Coordinates of C-alpha atoms and ligand atoms in Angstrom, one line a residue:
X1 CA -31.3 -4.8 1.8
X2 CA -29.3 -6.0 -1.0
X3 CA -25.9 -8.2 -0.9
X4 CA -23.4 -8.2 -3.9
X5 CA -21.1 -10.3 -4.5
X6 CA -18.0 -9.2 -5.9
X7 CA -15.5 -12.2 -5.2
X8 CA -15.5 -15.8 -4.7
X9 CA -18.9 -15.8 -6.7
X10 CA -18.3 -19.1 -9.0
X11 CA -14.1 -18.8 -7.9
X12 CA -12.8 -20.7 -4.8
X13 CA -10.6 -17.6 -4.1
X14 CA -11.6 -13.4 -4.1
X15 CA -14.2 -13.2 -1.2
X16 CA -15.9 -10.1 -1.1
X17 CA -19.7 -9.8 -0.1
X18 CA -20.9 -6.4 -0.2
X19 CA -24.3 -5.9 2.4
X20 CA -26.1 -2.5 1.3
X21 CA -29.1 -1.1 3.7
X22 CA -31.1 1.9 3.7
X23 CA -27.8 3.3 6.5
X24 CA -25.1 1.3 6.2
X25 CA -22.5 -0.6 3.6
X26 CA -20.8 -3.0 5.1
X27 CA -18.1 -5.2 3.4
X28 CA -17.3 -8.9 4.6
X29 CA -13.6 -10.4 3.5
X30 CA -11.8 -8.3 0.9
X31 CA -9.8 -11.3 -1.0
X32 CA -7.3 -12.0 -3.6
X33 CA -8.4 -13.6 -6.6
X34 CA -5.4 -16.1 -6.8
X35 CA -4.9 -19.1 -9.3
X36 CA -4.7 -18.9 -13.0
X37 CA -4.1 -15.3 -14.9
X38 CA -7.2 -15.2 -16.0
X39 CA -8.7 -15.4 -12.3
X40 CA -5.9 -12.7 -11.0
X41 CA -6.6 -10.1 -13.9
X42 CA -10.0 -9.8 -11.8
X43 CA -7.7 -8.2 -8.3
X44 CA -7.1 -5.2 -11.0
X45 CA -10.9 -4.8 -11.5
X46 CA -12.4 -1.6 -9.5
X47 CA -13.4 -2.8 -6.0
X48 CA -17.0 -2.4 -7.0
X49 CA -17.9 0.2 -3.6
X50 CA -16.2 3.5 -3.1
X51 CA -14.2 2.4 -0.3
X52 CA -14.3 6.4 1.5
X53 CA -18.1 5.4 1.8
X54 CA -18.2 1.7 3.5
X55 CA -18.8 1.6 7.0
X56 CA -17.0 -1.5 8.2
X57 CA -14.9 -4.0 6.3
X58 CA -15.4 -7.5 8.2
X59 CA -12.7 -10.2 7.9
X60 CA -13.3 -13.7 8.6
X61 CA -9.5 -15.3 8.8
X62 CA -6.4 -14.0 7.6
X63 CA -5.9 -16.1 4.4
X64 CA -5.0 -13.9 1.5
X65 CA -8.1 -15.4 -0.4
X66 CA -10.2 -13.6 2.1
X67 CA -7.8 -10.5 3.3
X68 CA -5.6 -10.0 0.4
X69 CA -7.5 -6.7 -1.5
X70 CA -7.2 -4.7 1.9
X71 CA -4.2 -2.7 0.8
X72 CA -6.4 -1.9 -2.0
X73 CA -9.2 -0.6 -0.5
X74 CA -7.4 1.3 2.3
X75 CA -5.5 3.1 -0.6
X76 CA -8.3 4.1 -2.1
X77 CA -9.3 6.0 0.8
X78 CA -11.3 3.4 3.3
X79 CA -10.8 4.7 6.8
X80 CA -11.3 2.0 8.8
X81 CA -11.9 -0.2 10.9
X82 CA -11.6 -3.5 9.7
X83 CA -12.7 -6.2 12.5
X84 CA -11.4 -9.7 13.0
X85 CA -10.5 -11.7 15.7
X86 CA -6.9 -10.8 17.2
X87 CA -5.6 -14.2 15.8
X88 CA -6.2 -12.7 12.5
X89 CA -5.1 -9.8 12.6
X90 CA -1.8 -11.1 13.9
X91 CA -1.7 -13.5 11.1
X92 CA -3.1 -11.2 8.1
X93 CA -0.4 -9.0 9.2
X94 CA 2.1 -11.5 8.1
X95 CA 0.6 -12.4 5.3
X96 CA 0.0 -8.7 3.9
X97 CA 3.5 -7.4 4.3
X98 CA 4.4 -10.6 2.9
X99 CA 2.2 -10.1 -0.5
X100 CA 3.0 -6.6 -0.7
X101 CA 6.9 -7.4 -0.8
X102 CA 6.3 -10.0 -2.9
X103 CA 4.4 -7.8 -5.3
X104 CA 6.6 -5.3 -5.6
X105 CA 9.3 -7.8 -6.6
X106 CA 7.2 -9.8 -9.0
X107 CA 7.0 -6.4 -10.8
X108 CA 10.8 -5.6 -11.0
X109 CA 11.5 -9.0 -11.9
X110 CA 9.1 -8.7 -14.6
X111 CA 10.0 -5.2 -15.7
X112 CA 13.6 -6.7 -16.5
X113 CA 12.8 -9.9 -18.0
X114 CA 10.5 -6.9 -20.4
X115 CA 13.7 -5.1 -21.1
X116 CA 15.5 -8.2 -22.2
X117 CA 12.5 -9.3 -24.5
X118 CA 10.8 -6.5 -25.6
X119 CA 8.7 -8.7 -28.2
X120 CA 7.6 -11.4 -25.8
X121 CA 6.6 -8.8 -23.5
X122 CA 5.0 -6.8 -26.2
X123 CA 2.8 -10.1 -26.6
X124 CA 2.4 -10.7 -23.3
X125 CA 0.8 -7.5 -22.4
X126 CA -1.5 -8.0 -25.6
X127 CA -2.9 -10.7 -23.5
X128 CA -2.7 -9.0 -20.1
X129 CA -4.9 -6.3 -22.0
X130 CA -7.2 -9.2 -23.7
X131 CA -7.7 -10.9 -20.5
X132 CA -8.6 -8.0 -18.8
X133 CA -10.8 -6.8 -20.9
X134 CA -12.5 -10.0 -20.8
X135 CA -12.7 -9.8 -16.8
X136 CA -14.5 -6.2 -17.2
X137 CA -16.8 -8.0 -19.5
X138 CA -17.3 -10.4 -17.1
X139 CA -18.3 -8.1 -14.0
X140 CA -20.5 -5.8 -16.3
X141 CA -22.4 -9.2 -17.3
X142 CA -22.9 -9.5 -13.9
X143 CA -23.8 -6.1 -13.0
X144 CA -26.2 -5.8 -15.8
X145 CA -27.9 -9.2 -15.5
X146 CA -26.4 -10.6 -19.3
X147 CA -26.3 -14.1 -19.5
X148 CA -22.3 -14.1 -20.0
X149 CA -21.1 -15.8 -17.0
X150 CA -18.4 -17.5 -19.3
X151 CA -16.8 -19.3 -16.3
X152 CA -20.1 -21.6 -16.2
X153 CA -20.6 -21.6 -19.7
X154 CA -21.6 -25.7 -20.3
X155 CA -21.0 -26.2 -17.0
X156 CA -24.4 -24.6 -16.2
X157 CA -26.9 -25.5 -19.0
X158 CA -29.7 -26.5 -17.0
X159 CA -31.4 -23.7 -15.9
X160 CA -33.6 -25.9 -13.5
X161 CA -30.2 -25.8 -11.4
X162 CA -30.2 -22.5 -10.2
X163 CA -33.7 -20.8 -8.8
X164 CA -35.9 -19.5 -11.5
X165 CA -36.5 -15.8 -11.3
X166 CA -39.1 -13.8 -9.6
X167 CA -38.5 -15.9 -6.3
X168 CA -36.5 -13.2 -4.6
X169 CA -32.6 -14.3 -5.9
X170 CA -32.9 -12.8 -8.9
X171 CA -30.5 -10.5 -10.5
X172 CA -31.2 -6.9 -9.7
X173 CA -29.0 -4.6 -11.8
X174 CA -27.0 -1.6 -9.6
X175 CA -25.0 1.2 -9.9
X176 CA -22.5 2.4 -7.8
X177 CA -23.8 5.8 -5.3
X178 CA -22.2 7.8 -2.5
X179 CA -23.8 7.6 0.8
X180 CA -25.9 10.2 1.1
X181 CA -27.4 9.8 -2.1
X182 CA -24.6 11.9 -4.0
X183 CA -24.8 9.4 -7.1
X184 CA -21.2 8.7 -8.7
X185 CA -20.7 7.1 -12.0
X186 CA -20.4 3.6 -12.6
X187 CA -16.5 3.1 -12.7
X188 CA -16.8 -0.1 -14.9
X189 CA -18.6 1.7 -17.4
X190 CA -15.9 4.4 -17.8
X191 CA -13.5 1.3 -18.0
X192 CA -15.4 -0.1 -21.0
X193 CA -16.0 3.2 -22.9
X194 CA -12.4 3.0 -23.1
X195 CA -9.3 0.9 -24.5
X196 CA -7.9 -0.8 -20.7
X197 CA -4.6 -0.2 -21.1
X198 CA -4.8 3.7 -21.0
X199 CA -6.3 3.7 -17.3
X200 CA -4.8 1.1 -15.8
X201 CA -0.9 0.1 -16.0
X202 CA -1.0 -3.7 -15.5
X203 CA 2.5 -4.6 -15.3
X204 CA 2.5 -2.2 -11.6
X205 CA 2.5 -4.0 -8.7
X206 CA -0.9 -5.0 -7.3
X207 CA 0.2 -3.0 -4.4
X208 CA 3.2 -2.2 -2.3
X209 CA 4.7 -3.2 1.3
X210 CA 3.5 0.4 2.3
X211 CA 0.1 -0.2 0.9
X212 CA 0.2 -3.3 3.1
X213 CA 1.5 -1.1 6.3
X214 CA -1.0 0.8 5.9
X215 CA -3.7 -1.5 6.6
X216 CA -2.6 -2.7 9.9
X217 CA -3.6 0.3 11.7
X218 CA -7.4 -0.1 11.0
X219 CA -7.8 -3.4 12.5
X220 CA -10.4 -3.7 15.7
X221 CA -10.3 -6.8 17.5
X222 CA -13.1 -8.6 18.0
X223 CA -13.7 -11.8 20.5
X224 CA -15.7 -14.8 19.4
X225 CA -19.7 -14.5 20.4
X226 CA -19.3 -11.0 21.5
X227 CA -22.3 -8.9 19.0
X228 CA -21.4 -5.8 18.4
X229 CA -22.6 -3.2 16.3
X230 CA -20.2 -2.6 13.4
X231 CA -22.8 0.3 11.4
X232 CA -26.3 2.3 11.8
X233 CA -28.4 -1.4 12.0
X234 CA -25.8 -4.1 11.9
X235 CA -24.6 -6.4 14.4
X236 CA -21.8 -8.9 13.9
X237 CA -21.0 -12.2 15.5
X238 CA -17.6 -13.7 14.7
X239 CA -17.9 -17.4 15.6
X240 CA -15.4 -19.9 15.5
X241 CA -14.6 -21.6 12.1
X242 CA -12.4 -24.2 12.6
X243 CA -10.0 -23.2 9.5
X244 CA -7.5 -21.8 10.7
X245 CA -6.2 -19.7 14.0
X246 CA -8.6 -16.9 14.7
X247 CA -11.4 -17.9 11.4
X248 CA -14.3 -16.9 11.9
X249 CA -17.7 -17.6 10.5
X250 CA -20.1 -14.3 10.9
X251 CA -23.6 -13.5 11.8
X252 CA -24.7 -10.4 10.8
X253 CA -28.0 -9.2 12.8
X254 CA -29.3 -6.3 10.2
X255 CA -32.5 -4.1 10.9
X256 CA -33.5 -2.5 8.0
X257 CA -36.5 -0.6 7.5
X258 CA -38.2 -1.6 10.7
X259 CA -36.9 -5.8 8.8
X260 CA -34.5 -8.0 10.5
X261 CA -32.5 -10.3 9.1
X262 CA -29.8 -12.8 10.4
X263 CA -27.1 -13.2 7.5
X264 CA -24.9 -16.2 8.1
X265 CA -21.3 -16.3 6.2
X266 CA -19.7 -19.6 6.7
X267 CA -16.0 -17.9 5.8
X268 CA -13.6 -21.2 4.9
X269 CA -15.3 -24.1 7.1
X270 CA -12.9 -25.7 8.5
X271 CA -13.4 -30.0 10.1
X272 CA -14.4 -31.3 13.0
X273 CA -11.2 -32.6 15.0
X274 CA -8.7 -30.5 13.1
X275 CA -5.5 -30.5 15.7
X276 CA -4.7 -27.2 17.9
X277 CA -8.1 -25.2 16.5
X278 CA -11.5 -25.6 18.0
X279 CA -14.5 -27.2 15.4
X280 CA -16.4 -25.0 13.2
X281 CA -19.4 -23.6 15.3
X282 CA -22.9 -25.2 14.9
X283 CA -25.2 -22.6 14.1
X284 CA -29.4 -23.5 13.8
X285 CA -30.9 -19.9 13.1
X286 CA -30.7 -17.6 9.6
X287 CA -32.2 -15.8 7.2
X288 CA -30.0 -16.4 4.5
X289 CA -26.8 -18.4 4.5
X290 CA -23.4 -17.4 2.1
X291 CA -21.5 -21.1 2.2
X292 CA -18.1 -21.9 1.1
X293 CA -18.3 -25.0 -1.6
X294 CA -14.6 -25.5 -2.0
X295 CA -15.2 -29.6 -1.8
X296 CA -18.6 -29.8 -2.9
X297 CA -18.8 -33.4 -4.6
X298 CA -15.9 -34.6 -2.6
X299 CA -15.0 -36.2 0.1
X300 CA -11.2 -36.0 2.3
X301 CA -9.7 -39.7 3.7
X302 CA -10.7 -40.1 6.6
X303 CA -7.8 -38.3 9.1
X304 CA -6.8 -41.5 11.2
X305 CA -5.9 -42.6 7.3
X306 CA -3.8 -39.9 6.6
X307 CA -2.2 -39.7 10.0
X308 CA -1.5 -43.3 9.2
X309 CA 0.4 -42.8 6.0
X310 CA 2.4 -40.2 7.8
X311 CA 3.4 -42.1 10.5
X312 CA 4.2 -45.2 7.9
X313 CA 6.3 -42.6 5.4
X314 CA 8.6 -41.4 8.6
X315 CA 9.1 -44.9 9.7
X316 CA 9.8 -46.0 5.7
X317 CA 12.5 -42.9 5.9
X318 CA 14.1 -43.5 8.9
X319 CA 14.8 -47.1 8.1
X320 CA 16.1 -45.7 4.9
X321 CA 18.3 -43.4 6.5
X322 CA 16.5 -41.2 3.7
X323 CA 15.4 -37.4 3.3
X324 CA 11.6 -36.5 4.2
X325 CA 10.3 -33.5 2.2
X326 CA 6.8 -32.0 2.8
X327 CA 5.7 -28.6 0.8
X328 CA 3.6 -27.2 3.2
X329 CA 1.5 -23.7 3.5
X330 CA 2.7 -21.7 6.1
X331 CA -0.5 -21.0 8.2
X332 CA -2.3 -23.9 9.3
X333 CA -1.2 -27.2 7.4
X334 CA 3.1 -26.8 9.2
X335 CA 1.6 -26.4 12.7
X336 CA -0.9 -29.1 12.1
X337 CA 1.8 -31.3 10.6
X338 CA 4.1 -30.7 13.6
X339 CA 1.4 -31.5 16.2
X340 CA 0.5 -35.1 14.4
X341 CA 4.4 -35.5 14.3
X342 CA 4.8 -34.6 18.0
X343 CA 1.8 -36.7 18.8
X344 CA 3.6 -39.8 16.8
X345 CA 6.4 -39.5 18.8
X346 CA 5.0 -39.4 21.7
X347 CA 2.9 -42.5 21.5
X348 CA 6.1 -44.2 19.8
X349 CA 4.7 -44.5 16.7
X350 CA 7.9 -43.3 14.5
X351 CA 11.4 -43.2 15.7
X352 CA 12.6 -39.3 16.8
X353 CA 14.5 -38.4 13.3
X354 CA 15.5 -34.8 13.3
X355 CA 12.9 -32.0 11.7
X356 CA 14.2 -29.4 10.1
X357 CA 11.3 -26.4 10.0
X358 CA 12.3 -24.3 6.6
X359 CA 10.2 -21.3 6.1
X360 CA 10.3 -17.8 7.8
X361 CA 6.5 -17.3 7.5
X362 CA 5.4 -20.6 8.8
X363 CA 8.1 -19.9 11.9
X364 CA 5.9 -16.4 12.3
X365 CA 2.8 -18.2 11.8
X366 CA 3.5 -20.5 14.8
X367 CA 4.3 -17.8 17.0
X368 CA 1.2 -16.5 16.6
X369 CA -0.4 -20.5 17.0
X370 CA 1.7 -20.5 20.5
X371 CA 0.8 -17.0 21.9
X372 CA -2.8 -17.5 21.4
X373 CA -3.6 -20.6 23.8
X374 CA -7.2 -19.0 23.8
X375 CA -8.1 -20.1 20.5
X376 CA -7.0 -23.7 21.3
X377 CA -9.2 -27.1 21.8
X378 CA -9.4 -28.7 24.9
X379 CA -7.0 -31.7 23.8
X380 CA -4.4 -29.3 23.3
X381 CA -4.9 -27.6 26.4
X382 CA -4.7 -30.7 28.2
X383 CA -1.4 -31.7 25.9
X384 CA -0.4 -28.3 27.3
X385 CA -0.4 -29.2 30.8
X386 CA 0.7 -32.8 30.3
X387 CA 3.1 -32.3 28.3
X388 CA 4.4 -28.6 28.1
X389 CA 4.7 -27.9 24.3
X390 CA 2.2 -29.8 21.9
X391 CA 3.4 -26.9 19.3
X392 CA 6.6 -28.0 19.1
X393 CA 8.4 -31.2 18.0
X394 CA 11.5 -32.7 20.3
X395 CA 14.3 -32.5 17.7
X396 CA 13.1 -29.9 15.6
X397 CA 15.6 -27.2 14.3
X398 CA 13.7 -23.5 13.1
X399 CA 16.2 -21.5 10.3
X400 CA 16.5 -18.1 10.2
X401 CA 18.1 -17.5 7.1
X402 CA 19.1 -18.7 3.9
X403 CA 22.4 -20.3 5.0
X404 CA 20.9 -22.5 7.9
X405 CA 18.8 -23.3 5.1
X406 CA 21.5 -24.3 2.5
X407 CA 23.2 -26.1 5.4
X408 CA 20.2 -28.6 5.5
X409 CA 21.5 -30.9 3.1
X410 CA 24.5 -31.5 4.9
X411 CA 22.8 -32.7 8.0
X412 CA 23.3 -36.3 8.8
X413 CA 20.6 -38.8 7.2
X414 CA 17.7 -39.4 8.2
X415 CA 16.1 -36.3 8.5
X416 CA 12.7 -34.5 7.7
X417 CA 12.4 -30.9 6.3
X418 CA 9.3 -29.5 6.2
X419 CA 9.4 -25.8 3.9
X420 CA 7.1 -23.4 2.2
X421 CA 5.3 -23.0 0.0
X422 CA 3.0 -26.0 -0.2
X423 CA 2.3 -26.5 -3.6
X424 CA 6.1 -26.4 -5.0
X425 CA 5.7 -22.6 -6.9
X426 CA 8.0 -21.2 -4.8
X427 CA 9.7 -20.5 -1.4
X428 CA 12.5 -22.4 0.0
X429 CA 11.4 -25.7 -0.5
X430 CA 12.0 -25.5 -4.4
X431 CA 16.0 -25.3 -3.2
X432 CA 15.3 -28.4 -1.2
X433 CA 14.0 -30.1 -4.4
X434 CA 16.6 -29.6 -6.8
X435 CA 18.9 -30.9 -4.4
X436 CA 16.9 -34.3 -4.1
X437 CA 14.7 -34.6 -6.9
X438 CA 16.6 -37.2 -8.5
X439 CA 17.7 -39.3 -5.4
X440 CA 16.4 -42.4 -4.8
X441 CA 17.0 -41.5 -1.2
X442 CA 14.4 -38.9 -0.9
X443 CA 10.6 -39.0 -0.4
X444 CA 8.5 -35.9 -1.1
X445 CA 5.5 -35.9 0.8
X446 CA 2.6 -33.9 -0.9
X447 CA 0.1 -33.0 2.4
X448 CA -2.4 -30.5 1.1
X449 CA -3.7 -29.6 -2.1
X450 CA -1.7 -28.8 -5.6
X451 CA -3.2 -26.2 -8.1
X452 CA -4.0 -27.2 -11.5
X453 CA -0.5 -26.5 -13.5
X454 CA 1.6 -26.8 -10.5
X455 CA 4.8 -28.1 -10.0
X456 CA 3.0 -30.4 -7.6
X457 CA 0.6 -31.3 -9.1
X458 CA 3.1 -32.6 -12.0
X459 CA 4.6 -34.9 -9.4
X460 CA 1.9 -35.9 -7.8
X461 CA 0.4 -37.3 -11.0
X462 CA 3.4 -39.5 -11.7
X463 CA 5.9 -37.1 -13.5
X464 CA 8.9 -38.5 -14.9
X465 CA 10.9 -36.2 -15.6
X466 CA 10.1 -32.0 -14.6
X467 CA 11.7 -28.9 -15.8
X468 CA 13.2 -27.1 -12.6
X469 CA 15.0 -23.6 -13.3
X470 CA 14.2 -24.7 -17.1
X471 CA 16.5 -27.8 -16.7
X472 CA 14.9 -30.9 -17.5
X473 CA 15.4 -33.1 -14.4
X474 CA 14.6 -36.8 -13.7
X475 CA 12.2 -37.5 -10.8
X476 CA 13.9 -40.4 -8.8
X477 CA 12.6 -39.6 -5.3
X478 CA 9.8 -41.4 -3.8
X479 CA 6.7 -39.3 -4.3
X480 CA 3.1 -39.8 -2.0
X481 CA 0.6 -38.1 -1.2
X482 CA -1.6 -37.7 2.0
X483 CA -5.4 -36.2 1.1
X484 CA -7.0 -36.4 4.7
X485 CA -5.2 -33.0 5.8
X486 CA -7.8 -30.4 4.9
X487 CA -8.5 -27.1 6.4
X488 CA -11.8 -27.3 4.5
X489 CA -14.8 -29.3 5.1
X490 CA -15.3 -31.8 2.4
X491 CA -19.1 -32.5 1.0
X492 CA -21.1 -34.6 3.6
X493 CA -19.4 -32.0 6.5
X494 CA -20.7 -29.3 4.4
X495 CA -24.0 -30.5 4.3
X496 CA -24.0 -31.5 8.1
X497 CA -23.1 -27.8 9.0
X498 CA -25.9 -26.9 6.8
X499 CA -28.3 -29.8 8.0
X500 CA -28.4 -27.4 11.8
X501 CA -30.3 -24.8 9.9
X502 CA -33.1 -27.0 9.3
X503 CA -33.2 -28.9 12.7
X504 CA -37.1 -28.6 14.1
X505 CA -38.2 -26.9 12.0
X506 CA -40.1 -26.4 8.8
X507 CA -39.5 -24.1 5.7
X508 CA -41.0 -20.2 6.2
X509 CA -40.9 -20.6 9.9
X510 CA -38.4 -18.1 11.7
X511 CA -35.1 -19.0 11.6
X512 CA -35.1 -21.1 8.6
X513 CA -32.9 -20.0 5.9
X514 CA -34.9 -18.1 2.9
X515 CA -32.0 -19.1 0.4
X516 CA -28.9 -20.7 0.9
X517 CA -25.5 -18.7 -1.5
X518 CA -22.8 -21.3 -2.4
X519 CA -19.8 -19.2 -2.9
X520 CA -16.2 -19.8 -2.8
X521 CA -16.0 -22.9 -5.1
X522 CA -15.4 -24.1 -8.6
X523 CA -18.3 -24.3 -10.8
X524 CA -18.2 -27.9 -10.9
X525 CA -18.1 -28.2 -6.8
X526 CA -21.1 -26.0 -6.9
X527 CA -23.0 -27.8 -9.2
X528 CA -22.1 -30.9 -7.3
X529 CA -23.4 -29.9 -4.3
X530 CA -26.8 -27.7 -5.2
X531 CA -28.5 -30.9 -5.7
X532 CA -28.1 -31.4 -2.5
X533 CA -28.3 -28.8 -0.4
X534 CA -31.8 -28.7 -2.3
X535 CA -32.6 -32.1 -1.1
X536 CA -32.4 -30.6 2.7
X537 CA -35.1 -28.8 1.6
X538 CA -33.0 -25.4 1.3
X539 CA -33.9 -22.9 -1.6
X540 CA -30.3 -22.5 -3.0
X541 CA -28.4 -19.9 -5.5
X542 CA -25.2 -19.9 -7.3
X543 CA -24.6 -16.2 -7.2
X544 CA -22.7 -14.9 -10.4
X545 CA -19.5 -12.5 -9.8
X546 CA -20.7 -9.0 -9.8
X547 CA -24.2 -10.1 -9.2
X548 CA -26.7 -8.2 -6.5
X549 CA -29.1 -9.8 -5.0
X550 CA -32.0 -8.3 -3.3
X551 CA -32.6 -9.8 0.5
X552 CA -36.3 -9.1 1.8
Ligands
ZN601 ZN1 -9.0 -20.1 4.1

C-alpha cells in the first residue's frame, strides 16, 4: 500500500493524504491551502487522484484546512460519499457555503479593481502565473523524487534529520492510473509541457456556492468508535480529537494483499481540558502514525493563566466603563470564549457587563455546539443540568444583521463585543475597530493566533499607528493578548499523545508504529520536534508535498 501526500506535507494547512491498495483509493481530508499567495496558488494545482475513481473521501473536522477542496473534487466528478461525524458535517456545511460565496465575491471584487488598473493587474497576474508555475514545480519535485523542496530549502540541511533511504520512507515516484488499470496521463506533466496561463484561468473563483451545494449531499455520518468499512479492505475508526465539535482522529484498518495495517491520522489534536469538547482520544496501537506538528517546539500558557488574564481584562473594562473587543474564529475559539465567560460569572469572578456576540457564522456555529449535547464532556453535561445553558452567557445579545451590528457602538459603556474573524482580515469585527482603534477607552483582546502579515499580528507586536481602509490610523486602545486558548496541542501534548504508542512495548513488536509522518506544520515546527519524537524511540519522516511513500 502506498500513502501520498498531497497537502499539509511541510504546510500547516491543505490536508490531503491519499491511501492507494491493490482495491481501493481512499482519500483522508481534502483541505485548503490557506495563508500566504504563494501557499494558496497550490488549491489551483490538479487534485493529484482522478476524483471519478476514489472510493471514499474521509474528513476528520470541518475546518476549511481539512474540508475546504471538497467542492473541488465533487466537481470533478467524485461521487461520494464523504464520511465524517454529524458534528462535521453540520459545521463543514457552514463553512463550505460560506467559502464558496466568499469566493465568488473575491473574484468580482477583483475583476473590477482589474478593470480600473489594467497595468497593475497586468503585473499582478505575471506573478499569479510565476507563482504558479513555481507551485507545479514544486509538486512535480515531489512526484519525481528531485531534491527541490524549496519550502525547506536551509531549513533542512542536515540530511541526518530525516530517515536515510532504503528504510522503507523513501520517495517512490508515481503516476496517476484509473482503477482498473486503464492508465491516464500524468495531469501535471501536461501542465508543465505548457505555458499555465492557457489551461487554467487564475483570476476564476476557486469555486462557487453551487460547487459548495453540491458537496453536501455526499456526506455519510459516521459515530465515534463505530468501524466500518469505507472500501474493498478498509476500515475506518473516527475517534474523538478534541479540536473542535465533531473532529475526529482516524484509524484506518487496511488488508492488503493478505497485509494488515493500522494507519493512525491524528487530524488537528486538540488539549486535554479544552471547555464543551471531550480530550483527544488516547490511542496505543499502529502501524504507522500521520501527526499534526502545528506547535512542534512550542509550548501554550498554561489555560488557568489565560483564563486569568481574561477574567483580569473584563474586570480592568468594567471598572473603566470601557469597550472589550476580542477577534475570534467562528468555530471553536467564540463558544469556548463564551463558556470561560459564563463560567466567570458564575463563580463571581467579573462583574455581568453586557456581551455583544457579532458574527453570523459563529451564531451558526453555536447552534450546531448546542444541538449536539452528544459530543460534550462530562463537566458540561453536568453544567447542563445544574445550570441549564453553559453555551450561553446571561446578558449576551446575538445580531442578525448589519444594523444590530452598527448599533453596537451606541450601547451603553461597558460592554464586550466578541466578532469574526479572529485574526482582524476581515468580517465584522474590522467595523468594530475602526470605530475604537484610537480610543483610549477600548481594549482589544487578541485570543488565538494572528498570521504572519496580519492586521493582528501588527497590533499585537506593538503597532503604532496601522493603515485601516488605507487610512493611516493611530492605535490608542489598550492591546493584550491571551496565548493559552489553543485548539491545538502544543509540543510536550504532542509528544504525550505520541508517548501511548510506545507504552509496553518495544520497537518491531505488533502495534508499535513502523514510522511516525509529521504533517500539518511549518518546517521549523517540524524540525523542532523530529528530534524528539526520535528520542521516544520512533522512526520519523517529514513527508514532502506531492511525495508517495510506500507502506509495507
Ligand atoms: Zn483544525
Amino acid at each position: 500500500m502506498e500513502l501520498r501526500f498531497l497537502g499539509g506535507a511541510t504546510t500547516v494547512t491543505g490536508s490531503r493524504f491519499l491511501l492507494k491498495t491493490s482495491t481501493a483509493r481512499v482519500l483522508i481530508d481534502c483541505g485548503m491551502f490557506q495563508g500566504s499567495p504563494n501557499e494558496s496558488i497550490r488549491n489551483r494545482i490538479p487534485l493529484g487522484f482522478d476524483p471519478e475513481h476514489l472510493d471514499a473521501i474521509l474528513v476528520t473536522h470541518a475546518h476549511l484546512d481539512h474540508c475546504g477542496l471538497l467542492p473541488i473534487a465533487v466537481r470533478e466528478g467524485f461521487p461520494g460519499p464523504i464520511y465524517a461525524t454529524k458534528g462535521t458535517i453540520e459545521l463543514a456545511g457552514l463553512v463550505l457555503l460560506d467559502s464558496g460565496r466568499l469566493h465568488e465575491e473575491f473574484a468580482k471584487r477583483e475583476a473590477r479593481w482589474e478593470r480600473r488598473h489594467p497595468e497593475k493587474a497586468a503585473e499582478e497576474d505575471r506573478q499569479k502565473a510565476a507563482d504558479y508555475a513555481a507551485a507545479v514545480d514544486l509538486a512535480a519535485a515531489g512526484d519525481t523524487g528531485e531534491e527541490a523542496a524549496a519550502d525547506l530549502e536551509g531549513v533542512r540541511a542536515a540530511p541526518t534529520l530525516s530517515s536515510p533511504p532504503g528504510e522503507g520512507g523513501e520517495h517512490v515516484p508515481t503516476t496517476i492510473e484509473a482503477a482498473g488499470g486503464r492508465a491516464t496521463p500524468d495531469p501535471e506533466a501536461d501542465l508543465r509541457a505548457q505555458p499555465p496561463e492557457l489551461l487554467i484561468d487564475l483570476d476564476k473563483p476557486l469555486y462557487t456556492e453551487d460547487d459548495a451545494a453540491a458537496v453536501l449531499p455526499l456526506f455519510r455520518p459516521v459515530d465515534y468508535d463505530a468501524e466500518l468499512e469505507v472500501a474493498p479492505g478498509v476500515h475506518a475508526t473516527f475517534l474523538d480529537a478534541g479540536h473542535i465539535l465533531g473532529s475526529a482522529m482516524i484509524r484506518l484498518r487496511v488488508e492488503d494483499a493478505g497485509v494488515e495495517r493500522f494507519l493512525v491520522f491524528s487530524g488537528d489534536l486538540g488539549r486535554p481540558g479544552t471547555p464543551i469538547i471531550r480530550d483527544p482520544t488516547t490511542l496505543v496501537y499502529a502501524d504507522y502514525v500521520v501527526v499534526e506538528s502545528t506547535y512542534g517546539g512550542r509550548e501554550h500558557e498554561p489555560q488557568a493563566e489565560a483564563i486569568r488574564i481574561l477574567a483580569e481584562t473584563v474586570r480592568l473594562v468594567a471598572e473603566a466603563d470601557g469597550v472589550l473587543l476580542v477577534p475570534s474564529f467562528a468555530i471553536g475559539r467564540t463558544q469556548e470564549i463564551v463558556w470561560e465567560l459564563d463560567r466567570l460569572i458564575e463563580k463571581g469572578e467579573i462583574p455581568l457587563i453586557p456581551l455583544f456576540l457579532d458574527s453570523p457564522m459563529a451564531s451558526k456555529a453555536s447552534d450546531v455546539y448546542r444541538r449536539h449535547m452528544e459530543y460534550w464532556d462530562a463537566e458540561t453535561q453536568q453544567l447542563l443540568r445544574t445550570e441549564g445553558s453553559p453555551l450561553d452567557y446571561p446578558e449576551q445579545t446575538i445580531t442578525n444583521n448589519i444594523h444590530q451590528s452598527q448599533a453596537i457602538e451606541r450601547a451603553q459603556r461597558p460592554y464586550m463585543i466578541v466578532a469574526s474573524n479572529g485574526m482582524l482580515t476581515g468580517g465584522r469585527v474590522v467595523g468594530h475597530l475602526r470605530n475604537l482603534i484610537d480610543d483610549p477607552g477600548a481594549t482589544l483582546l487578541f485570543v488565538g493566533y494572528q498570521g504572519e502579515g496580519t492586521l493582528g499580528a501588527h497590533l499585537q507586536a506593538g503597532a503604532k499607528t496601522v493603515k485601516l481602509d488605507g487610512v493611516v490610523r493611530q492605535v490608542r486602545c489598550r492591546v493584550r493578548s491571551i496565548s493559552g486558548f489553543s485548539a491545538h496541542a502544543d509540543e510536550p501534548e504532542l509528544l504525550a499523545w505520541l508517548r501511548n504508542f510506545a507504552v509496553g512495548k518495544t520497537a518491531g513488536e505488533a502495534g508499535y508504529p513502523r514510522r511516525v509522518f509529521l504533517v500539518h506544520g511549518d518546517p521549523e515546527a517540524q524540525l523542532a520536534l523530529e528530534p524528539k519524537v526520535r528520542e521516544l524511540g520512533f522512526d520519523t519522516y517529514i513527508p514532502r508535498w506531492h511525495e508517495a511513500v510506500t507502506l509495507d
